[in-house]
Each structure stands twice: as structure tokens, then as C-alpha cells.
Amino acid sequence: QTKDDQNRNANDLQNLAKQGERVLQEAMKNPIFKEDTVQNWSKTLQQWQQLAKQKMGDAAKSMQSAQQSSKNSESRQQDMAKALQKAQEALEALQKMQQKASENLDQLQALTLAERLRRAGARETEISGDLQKNAQETVGLLPSELPDKLKQQDSTLANGQQMVQQEANKLQTEISRFSERTGKANYLEVSKAMKESRTSDELDRLGGEIRDNIVLQSANDLSEWSKRFEDWAKKLEPEKDSDGGDGKGKGGTKKNDMTKTLVALLRLRESEMTLRDQTSLLNENRGKETDYKNGAKNLAGQQKEIADKLDGLGKDNEIPSLMKPFVETYDALTETQGLLEKPQTDKTTDEAQVKSVDLMTDLINLINEQAKRPPPQSKPQEGEQQASAEDMAFLMQMMKNARESQGKPMQNPSGGGNTSGGTANRAGGPINGNVQGKGAAARNVGKASGVIENAPAEFRDALENYYRGIEQNTH
């Protein structure tokens, strides 16, 4: 019975690790989660898998051996003693993992609260900017003297400010509870600052100023609140790990760990694959010329962002053998950007995007090979090198599983590219949409509406906005 219980525990932990992989795959798509956060979470999942396979598995095997041994035999006693030791080790490891999981959840909540504060601050900046745009026409006028169009704009901005005030009120309550539960000084500091600033009341007062058309004062106060939200967000963000969050190890020397770079490259490759799908969709569903040009312009902007991020990684790289691959990949990305800016979304652009993905994959493989090479210096670094290689192998296998689960192998037009270090596969043909839409949330609008059936979930909202724009132009 104990053996069966131990096997069930191991299976349950394996299932938790699989669920964790799916969560981590989603986190890879979300820029809120920094590379070192993703790296730490992946290490935790590896530990779960190792515990389930090793200590729990060994304990179950020892119990199995004891079950098969003769009654009162010496080997049965030894097997049971070994099983007890392995079970105790598994219990202690689980307790440590539980504590680490709680810390990770606290960090996740802190990141979420910080991001919500930033969004509130960004909205204050937008409202301030909109007020200043109309200042020449509205300054000095009573609300009753404003033209109807400007009255409506002020009312919209005041309603937007009310939404910020409501969100800030929720945030203040959540941050207060969070600080009480964790007891951390920085969370308590933010909670106290929000209370002393009378955040909810002051933001509500600002909404009244907007309705009363007190333009310049309102714009200035909104800018001040935007800065406060940003300052509070910075204080809420979790501190980097002391064992390498800054990229340095003991003695101040830089660790030979490219895992963070690998995470960033995996994210960029995922973004490029998604961008390729978006480009194919736009090419197949052009709509009006202005819609097509605006869509291509947006895609070119996304392509530039990918290229800029890769350029930043290349500038931080200190491994000579990787310098040329970084340059070649950057050149391929900028070439694709130029095609989208024309605008051009045909087969030529598709092949350029596939080339970019292939080069990123080759770069990922080179980093993986670099991690596997034996360190030239002291033995203590060998453990770090092995851990780095294991982290990379785990992350690439995880992303490969995610891609294969979508059932979309990519055909490489050039026939080249090394994909051994993680699949870059996606379907090479055009992606045709179901313009009728599907599901219970159907809308009674023109035929261009609805979510494209084959579109990945991460950019269905963008497609909805695209077709909504077409509908507005055609009605």
C-alpha cells in the first residue's frame, strides 16, 4: 500500500510539472516576466521532475523489493530502511519546494500589482496629453461655454479618470492586504504611501477638475500621479536573486551562463513565427488598400521591435563565435522589415521571415553547444556549466513540445537550417480564414467579421480589430 501511495505521489508531482510547463509556455509570451524569472521557474519545474523520478521512484522501488523479499529476511529490512530514507528525503525536498513555490507566487502577485500600477500611470499620461492637445480651445471657458464636441471629449476623459480612480482604489486594498500577509518593508511602504496620499479621493477630485474644464492644472496633476504610480510600481517589483540575477557570480566575475540569452532568443523566435502568421493572414485578407497599408505598417513596427531586441542581445554578447551569427540574424530581420515597409507581404517576405527563424534557431543551437563544452578553468565551474546546459535543454524541449502540440510543422523553403536544438516548425502554406466566424459569440455584422479559425490565440484580438475596421469602412 505504501509503495502504491508513493507511486501515486510521484505521478501527481509529474502532472504538476506538466501543468507548470504549460504555465511557463504562456509566461514566455508575456513580456512582464523577465528572463531571470522564467529561468528560475524552469529550474523549479526541473526539480519537481527530478524528485518524482529519482527520490520518489527509488523509494517505491525499495518498497517493491521489500515486498518481494522473504518475510523477516535481512534484505527486506535493508530495503525498508532504504525506502524510509528516500521517502524522508522526498518529504524534505517537497517542503523546500513548497516554500519556493510560495515565494514564486508572491513574486508573481507583486509583478502583477506593479504592472497594474504602471497601466494606471500610463492612462493618466494619456489623459493629460489629450487635455493639453485641446488646451488652446478650452482654456478659460466654463463647461457650459464649450462646444458640444469638446464637451463630449471632456466627458470621455472624466469617465476615463473615474476608471483609473476605481482601479487605484482596488489596488490600494490589494496592496494593503499583500503587505500585511508578506510583511515585506517595500510593500508596506507602498501601502502606506497610497493611504497617506489619499489616492482614491485625490483621483476622484481630478475627475471633477476635468469636468469643470480646469485644463492646465488637471494636466499637471495627472502627470504627477503618473510619476507616483511608476515609483510605486518600481518599489513593488521583486528584487533580483542574489545568486546571479545581475549576471555575476562569486567574486564579481560574470558567470558563463547563457540561459537568460536563450530565453530571450526563444521568445524572439516565437514572436517571429507569430509575425509570419500575421503576415500571411494580411496577405490573404487585404481588404481595402488603406487597411492593407496600415496593417503592413503595424507588422513592420513589430518586426523592428524584434530586430532591436536581438541587436541588444548581440551587443551584450561576449562570446566571439556568436558575433557573426548575431549580425547575420539581425540583417535578416531588418531585410524583412524593409519588405513590410514597402508594403510587401507575398512569398518573398514569407521566405525572408522563414530565413530569420532559421537563423535564430541556428543561434539557439550554437548557444546550446557552447553550454555543453567543458569549462577551461576550475572544477567548481563544471557544476554551473552542467546546470546551464540542463536549463537550456529543458527550455528548448518545452518549447518544442508546445509547437508540436499545435500540429504545425514548418517547411523550410531553402531546405537548410539546423533545428536540432528546438523546433522552429510552422506550416509554410497560406492561412485561410473563416470569414463567417464561429462560436456562441457571433455578431450580426458584415461578412468580414469573426475570429479567423486557424489563427493562433495570441493575436485573435488584433484580427478582430482589423476586421472591425473593415466593417466600419464598408457600412
Coordinates of N, CA, C and O in Angstrom, one line a residue, residues 81-168:
A81 N 14.5 0.1 5.1 CA 15.3 1.2 5.7 C 15.7 2.2 4.6 O 15.6 3.4 4.8
K82 N 16.0 1.7 3.4 CA 16.4 2.5 2.3 C 15.2 3.3 1.8 O 15.2 4.5 1.5
A83 N 14.0 2.6 1.7 CA 12.8 3.2 1.3 C 12.4 4.4 2.3 O 12.0 5.4 1.8
L84 N 12.6 4.1 3.6 CA 12.2 5.1 4.6 C 13.1 6.4 4.4 O 12.7 7.5 4.5
Q85 N 14.4 6.1 4.1 CA 15.4 7.2 3.9 C 15.0 8.0 2.7 O 15.0 9.3 2.7
K86 N 14.7 7.4 1.6 CA 14.3 8.0 0.4 C 13.0 8.8 0.5 O 12.9 10.0 0.0
A87 N 12.1 8.2 1.2 CA 10.8 8.9 1.5 C 11.0 10.2 2.3 O 10.4 11.2 2.1
Q88 N 11.9 10.1 3.3 CA 12.2 11.2 4.2 C 12.9 12.3 3.4 O 12.5 13.5 3.5
E89 N 13.8 11.9 2.5 CA 14.5 12.9 1.6 C 13.5 13.6 0.7 O 13.5 14.8 0.4
A90 N 12.5 12.8 0.2 CA 11.5 13.4 -0.7 C 10.6 14.3 0.0 O 10.3 15.4 -0.5
L91 N 10.3 14.0 1.3 CA 9.4 14.9 2.1 C 10.1 16.2 2.3 O 9.6 17.3 2.2
E92 N 11.4 16.2 2.7 CA 12.2 17.4 3.0 C 12.3 18.2 1.7 O 12.2 19.5 1.7
A93 N 12.5 17.6 0.6 CA 12.6 18.3 -0.7 C 11.3 18.9 -1.1 O 11.2 20.1 -1.5
L94 N 10.2 18.2 -0.8 CA 8.9 18.8 -1.1 C 8.6 20.0 -0.2 O 8.0 21.0 -0.7
Q95 N 9.0 20.0 1.0 CA 8.8 21.1 1.9 C 9.6 22.3 1.4 O 9.1 23.5 1.5
K96 N 10.8 22.1 0.9 CA 11.6 23.2 0.4 C 10.9 23.8 -0.9 O 10.9 25.0 -1.1
M97 N 10.4 22.9 -1.7 CA 9.8 23.3 -2.9 C 8.5 24.0 -2.7 O 8.2 25.0 -3.4
Q98 N 7.8 23.6 -1.6 CA 6.6 24.3 -1.3 C 6.9 25.8 -0.9 O 6.2 26.7 -1.2
Q99 N 8.0 25.9 -0.1 CA 8.4 27.3 0.3 C 8.8 28.1 -0.9 O 8.4 29.3 -1.0
K100 N 9.5 27.5 -1.8 CA 9.9 28.2 -3.0 C 8.7 28.5 -3.9 O 8.7 29.6 -4.5
A101 N 7.8 27.6 -4.0 CA 6.6 27.9 -4.8 C 5.8 29.1 -4.2 O 5.3 29.9 -4.9
S102 N 5.7 29.1 -2.9 CA 5.1 30.3 -2.2 C 5.8 31.6 -2.5 O 5.1 32.6 -2.8
E103 N 7.1 31.6 -2.5 CA 7.9 32.8 -2.9 C 7.6 33.2 -4.3 O 7.5 34.4 -4.6
N104 N 7.6 32.2 -5.2 CA 7.3 32.5 -6.6 C 5.9 33.1 -6.8 O 5.7 34.0 -7.6
L105 N 4.9 32.6 -6.1 CA 3.6 33.1 -6.2 C 3.5 34.6 -5.7 O 2.9 35.4 -6.2
D106 N 4.3 34.8 -4.6 CA 4.4 36.2 -4.1 C 5.0 37.1 -5.1 O 4.5 38.3 -5.3
Q107 N 6.0 36.6 -5.8 CA 6.7 37.4 -6.8 C 5.7 37.7 -8.0 O 5.7 38.8 -8.5
L108 N 5.0 36.7 -8.3 CA 4.0 36.8 -9.4 C 3.0 37.9 -9.1 O 2.6 38.7 -9.9
Q109 N 2.5 37.8 -7.8 CA 1.5 38.8 -7.4 C 2.1 40.2 -7.4 O 1.4 41.2 -7.8
A110 N 3.3 40.3 -6.9 CA 4.0 41.6 -6.9 C 4.2 42.2 -8.3 O 4.0 43.4 -8.6
L111 N 4.6 41.3 -9.3 CA 4.7 41.7 -10.7 C 3.4 42.2 -11.2 O 3.4 43.2 -12.0
T112 N 2.3 41.5 -10.9 CA 1.0 41.8 -11.4 C 0.6 43.2 -10.9 O 0.1 44.0 -11.6
L113 N 0.7 43.4 -9.6 CA 0.4 44.6 -9.0 C 1.2 45.8 -9.5 O 0.6 46.9 -9.8
A114 N 2.5 45.6 -9.7 CA 3.3 46.6 -10.3 C 2.9 47.0 -11.7 O 2.9 48.2 -12.1
E115 N 2.5 46.0 -12.5 CA 2.1 46.2 -13.9 C 0.8 47.0 -13.9 O 0.6 47.9 -14.7
R116 N -0.1 46.6 -13.0 CA -1.4 47.4 -13.0 C -1.2 48.8 -12.6 O -1.8 49.7 -13.1
L117 N -0.2 49.1 -11.6 CA 0.1 50.5 -11.3 C 0.7 51.2 -12.5 O 0.3 52.4 -12.7
R118 N 1.5 50.5 -13.3 CA 2.1 51.2 -14.4 C 1.0 51.5 -15.5 O 1.1 52.6 -16.1
R119 N 0.1 50.6 -15.6 CA -1.0 50.9 -16.6 C -1.9 52.1 -16.1 O -2.3 52.9 -17.0
A120 N -2.1 52.2 -14.8 CA -2.8 53.3 -14.3 C -2.1 54.6 -14.6 O -2.6 55.6 -15.0
G121 N -0.7 54.5 -14.4 CA 0.1 55.7 -14.6 C 0.1 56.1 -16.1 O 0.1 57.3 -16.5
A122 N 0.1 55.1 -17.0 CA 0.1 55.3 -18.4 C -1.2 56.0 -18.9 O -1.2 56.9 -19.7
R123 N -2.3 55.5 -18.3 CA -3.6 56.1 -18.6 C -3.6 57.6 -18.1 O -4.2 58.4 -18.8
E124 N -3.0 57.9 -17.0 CA -3.0 59.3 -16.5 C -2.2 60.1 -17.5 O -2.6 61.3 -17.8
T125 N -1.1 59.6 -18.0 CA -0.3 60.3 -19.0 C -1.1 60.6 -20.3 O -1.1 61.7 -20.9
E126 N -1.9 59.6 -20.7 CA -2.7 59.8 -21.9 C -3.8 60.8 -21.7 O -4.0 61.7 -22.6
I127 N -4.4 60.8 -20.6 CA -5.5 61.8 -20.3 C -4.9 63.2 -20.2 O -5.4 64.2 -20.8
S128 N -3.7 63.3 -19.6 CA -3.0 64.6 -19.5 C -2.7 65.1 -20.9 O -2.9 66.3 -21.2
G129 N -2.2 64.2 -21.8 CA -1.8 64.6 -23.2 C -3.0 65.1 -23.9 O -3.0 66.1 -24.7
D130 N -4.2 64.4 -23.8 CA -5.4 64.7 -24.5 C -5.9 66.1 -24.0 O -6.4 66.9 -24.9
L131 N -5.8 66.4 -22.8 CA -6.2 67.7 -22.2 C -5.4 68.8 -22.8 O -5.9 69.9 -23.2
Q132 N -4.0 68.6 -22.9 CA -3.2 69.6 -23.4 C -3.3 69.9 -24.9 O -3.1 71.0 -25.4
K133 N -3.8 68.8 -25.6 CA -4.0 69.0 -27.1 C -5.1 70.0 -27.3 O -5.1 70.8 -28.3
N134 N -6.1 70.0 -26.5 CA -7.3 70.8 -26.7 C -7.2 72.1 -25.9 O -8.1 72.9 -25.9
A135 N -6.0 72.3 -25.2 CA -5.9 73.5 -24.3 C -6.2 74.8 -25.0 O -6.8 75.7 -24.4
Q136 N -5.7 75.0 -26.2 CA -5.9 76.3 -26.9 C -7.3 76.7 -27.1 O -7.7 77.8 -27.1
E137 N -8.2 75.6 -27.2 CA -9.6 75.9 -27.5 C -10.4 75.9 -26.2 O -11.5 76.4 -26.2
T138 N -9.9 75.3 -25.1 CA -10.7 75.2 -24.0 C -10.3 76.0 -22.7 O -11.1 76.2 -21.9
V139 N -9.1 76.5 -22.7 CA -8.6 77.2 -21.5 C -9.4 78.4 -21.3 O -9.7 79.2 -22.2
G140 N -9.9 78.6 -20.0 CA -10.6 79.8 -19.6 C -12.1 79.8 -19.9 O -12.8 80.7 -19.4
L141 N -12.6 78.7 -20.5 CA -14.0 78.6 -20.8 C -14.7 77.8 -19.6 O -14.1 76.9 -19.1
L142 N -15.9 78.2 -19.3 CA -16.7 77.5 -18.4 C -17.2 76.2 -19.1 O -17.4 76.2 -20.4
P143 N -17.5 75.2 -18.4 CA -18.0 73.9 -19.1 C -19.2 74.2 -20.0 O -19.4 73.6 -21.0
S144 N -20.1 75.1 -19.5 CA -21.3 75.4 -20.4 C -21.0 76.1 -21.6 O -21.8 76.2 -22.6
E145 N -19.8 76.8 -21.7 CA -19.4 77.5 -22.9 C -18.7 76.7 -23.9 O -18.4 77.2 -25.0
L146 N -18.3 75.5 -23.6 CA -17.6 74.6 -24.5 C -18.5 74.2 -25.7 O -19.7 73.9 -25.5
P147 N -17.9 74.0 -26.9 CA -18.7 73.5 -28.0 C -19.0 72.0 -27.7 O -18.4 71.4 -26.8
D148 N -20.1 71.5 -28.3 CA -20.6 70.2 -28.0 C -19.5 69.1 -28.1 O -19.4 68.2 -27.3
K149 N -18.7 69.3 -29.2 CA -17.6 68.3 -29.4 C -16.6 68.2 -28.3 O -16.3 67.1 -27.8
L150 N -16.2 69.4 -27.8 CA -15.3 69.4 -26.7 C -15.9 69.0 -25.4 O -15.2 68.4 -24.5
K151 N -17.2 69.3 -25.2 CA -17.9 68.8 -24.0 C -17.8 67.3 -24.0 O -17.6 66.7 -22.9
Q152 N -18.1 66.7 -25.1 CA -18.1 65.2 -25.2 C -16.7 64.7 -24.9 O -16.6 63.7 -24.2
Q153 N -15.7 65.3 -25.4 CA -14.3 64.9 -25.2 C -14.0 65.0 -23.7 O -13.4 64.1 -23.1
D154 N -14.3 66.1 -23.1 CA -14.1 66.3 -21.6 C -14.8 65.2 -20.8 O -14.3 64.7 -19.8
S155 N -16.0 64.9 -21.2 CA -16.8 63.9 -20.5 C -16.2 62.5 -20.6 O -16.1 61.8 -19.7
T156 N -15.6 62.2 -21.8 CA -15.0 60.9 -22.1 C -13.7 60.8 -21.2 O -13.4 59.8 -20.6
L157 N -12.9 61.9 -21.1 CA -11.7 61.9 -20.3 C -12.0 61.8 -18.8 O -11.3 61.1 -18.1
A158 N -13.1 62.5 -18.4 CA -13.5 62.4 -17.0 C -13.9 61.0 -16.6 O -13.6 60.5 -15.6
N159 N -14.6 60.3 -17.6 CA -15.0 58.9 -17.4 C -13.8 58.0 -17.3 O -13.7 57.1 -16.5
G160 N -12.8 58.3 -18.1 CA -11.6 57.6 -18.1 C -10.8 57.8 -16.8 O -10.3 56.8 -16.2
Q161 N -10.9 59.0 -16.3 CA -10.3 59.2 -15.0 C -11.0 58.5 -13.8 O -10.4 58.0 -12.9
Q162 N -12.3 58.4 -14.0 CA -13.1 57.7 -13.0 C -12.7 56.2 -12.9 O -12.6 55.6 -11.9
M163 N -12.4 55.6 -14.1 CA -12.0 54.2 -14.2 C -10.6 54.1 -13.5 O -10.4 53.1 -12.8
V164 N -9.7 55.0 -13.7 CA -8.4 55.0 -13.1 C -8.6 55.0 -11.6 O -7.9 54.3 -10.8
Q165 N -9.5 55.9 -11.1 CA -9.7 56.1 -9.7 C -10.2 54.8 -9.1 O -9.8 54.3 -8.0
Q166 N -11.1 54.1 -9.8 CA -11.7 52.8 -9.3 C -10.6 51.7 -9.2 O -10.6 51.0 -8.3
E167 N -9.8 51.7 -10.3 CA -8.7 50.7 -10.3 C -7.7 51.0 -9.2 O -7.2 50.0 -8.5
A168 N -7.4 52.3 -9.0 CA -6.4 52.6 -7.9 C -7.0 52.3 -6.5 O -6.2 51.8 -5.6

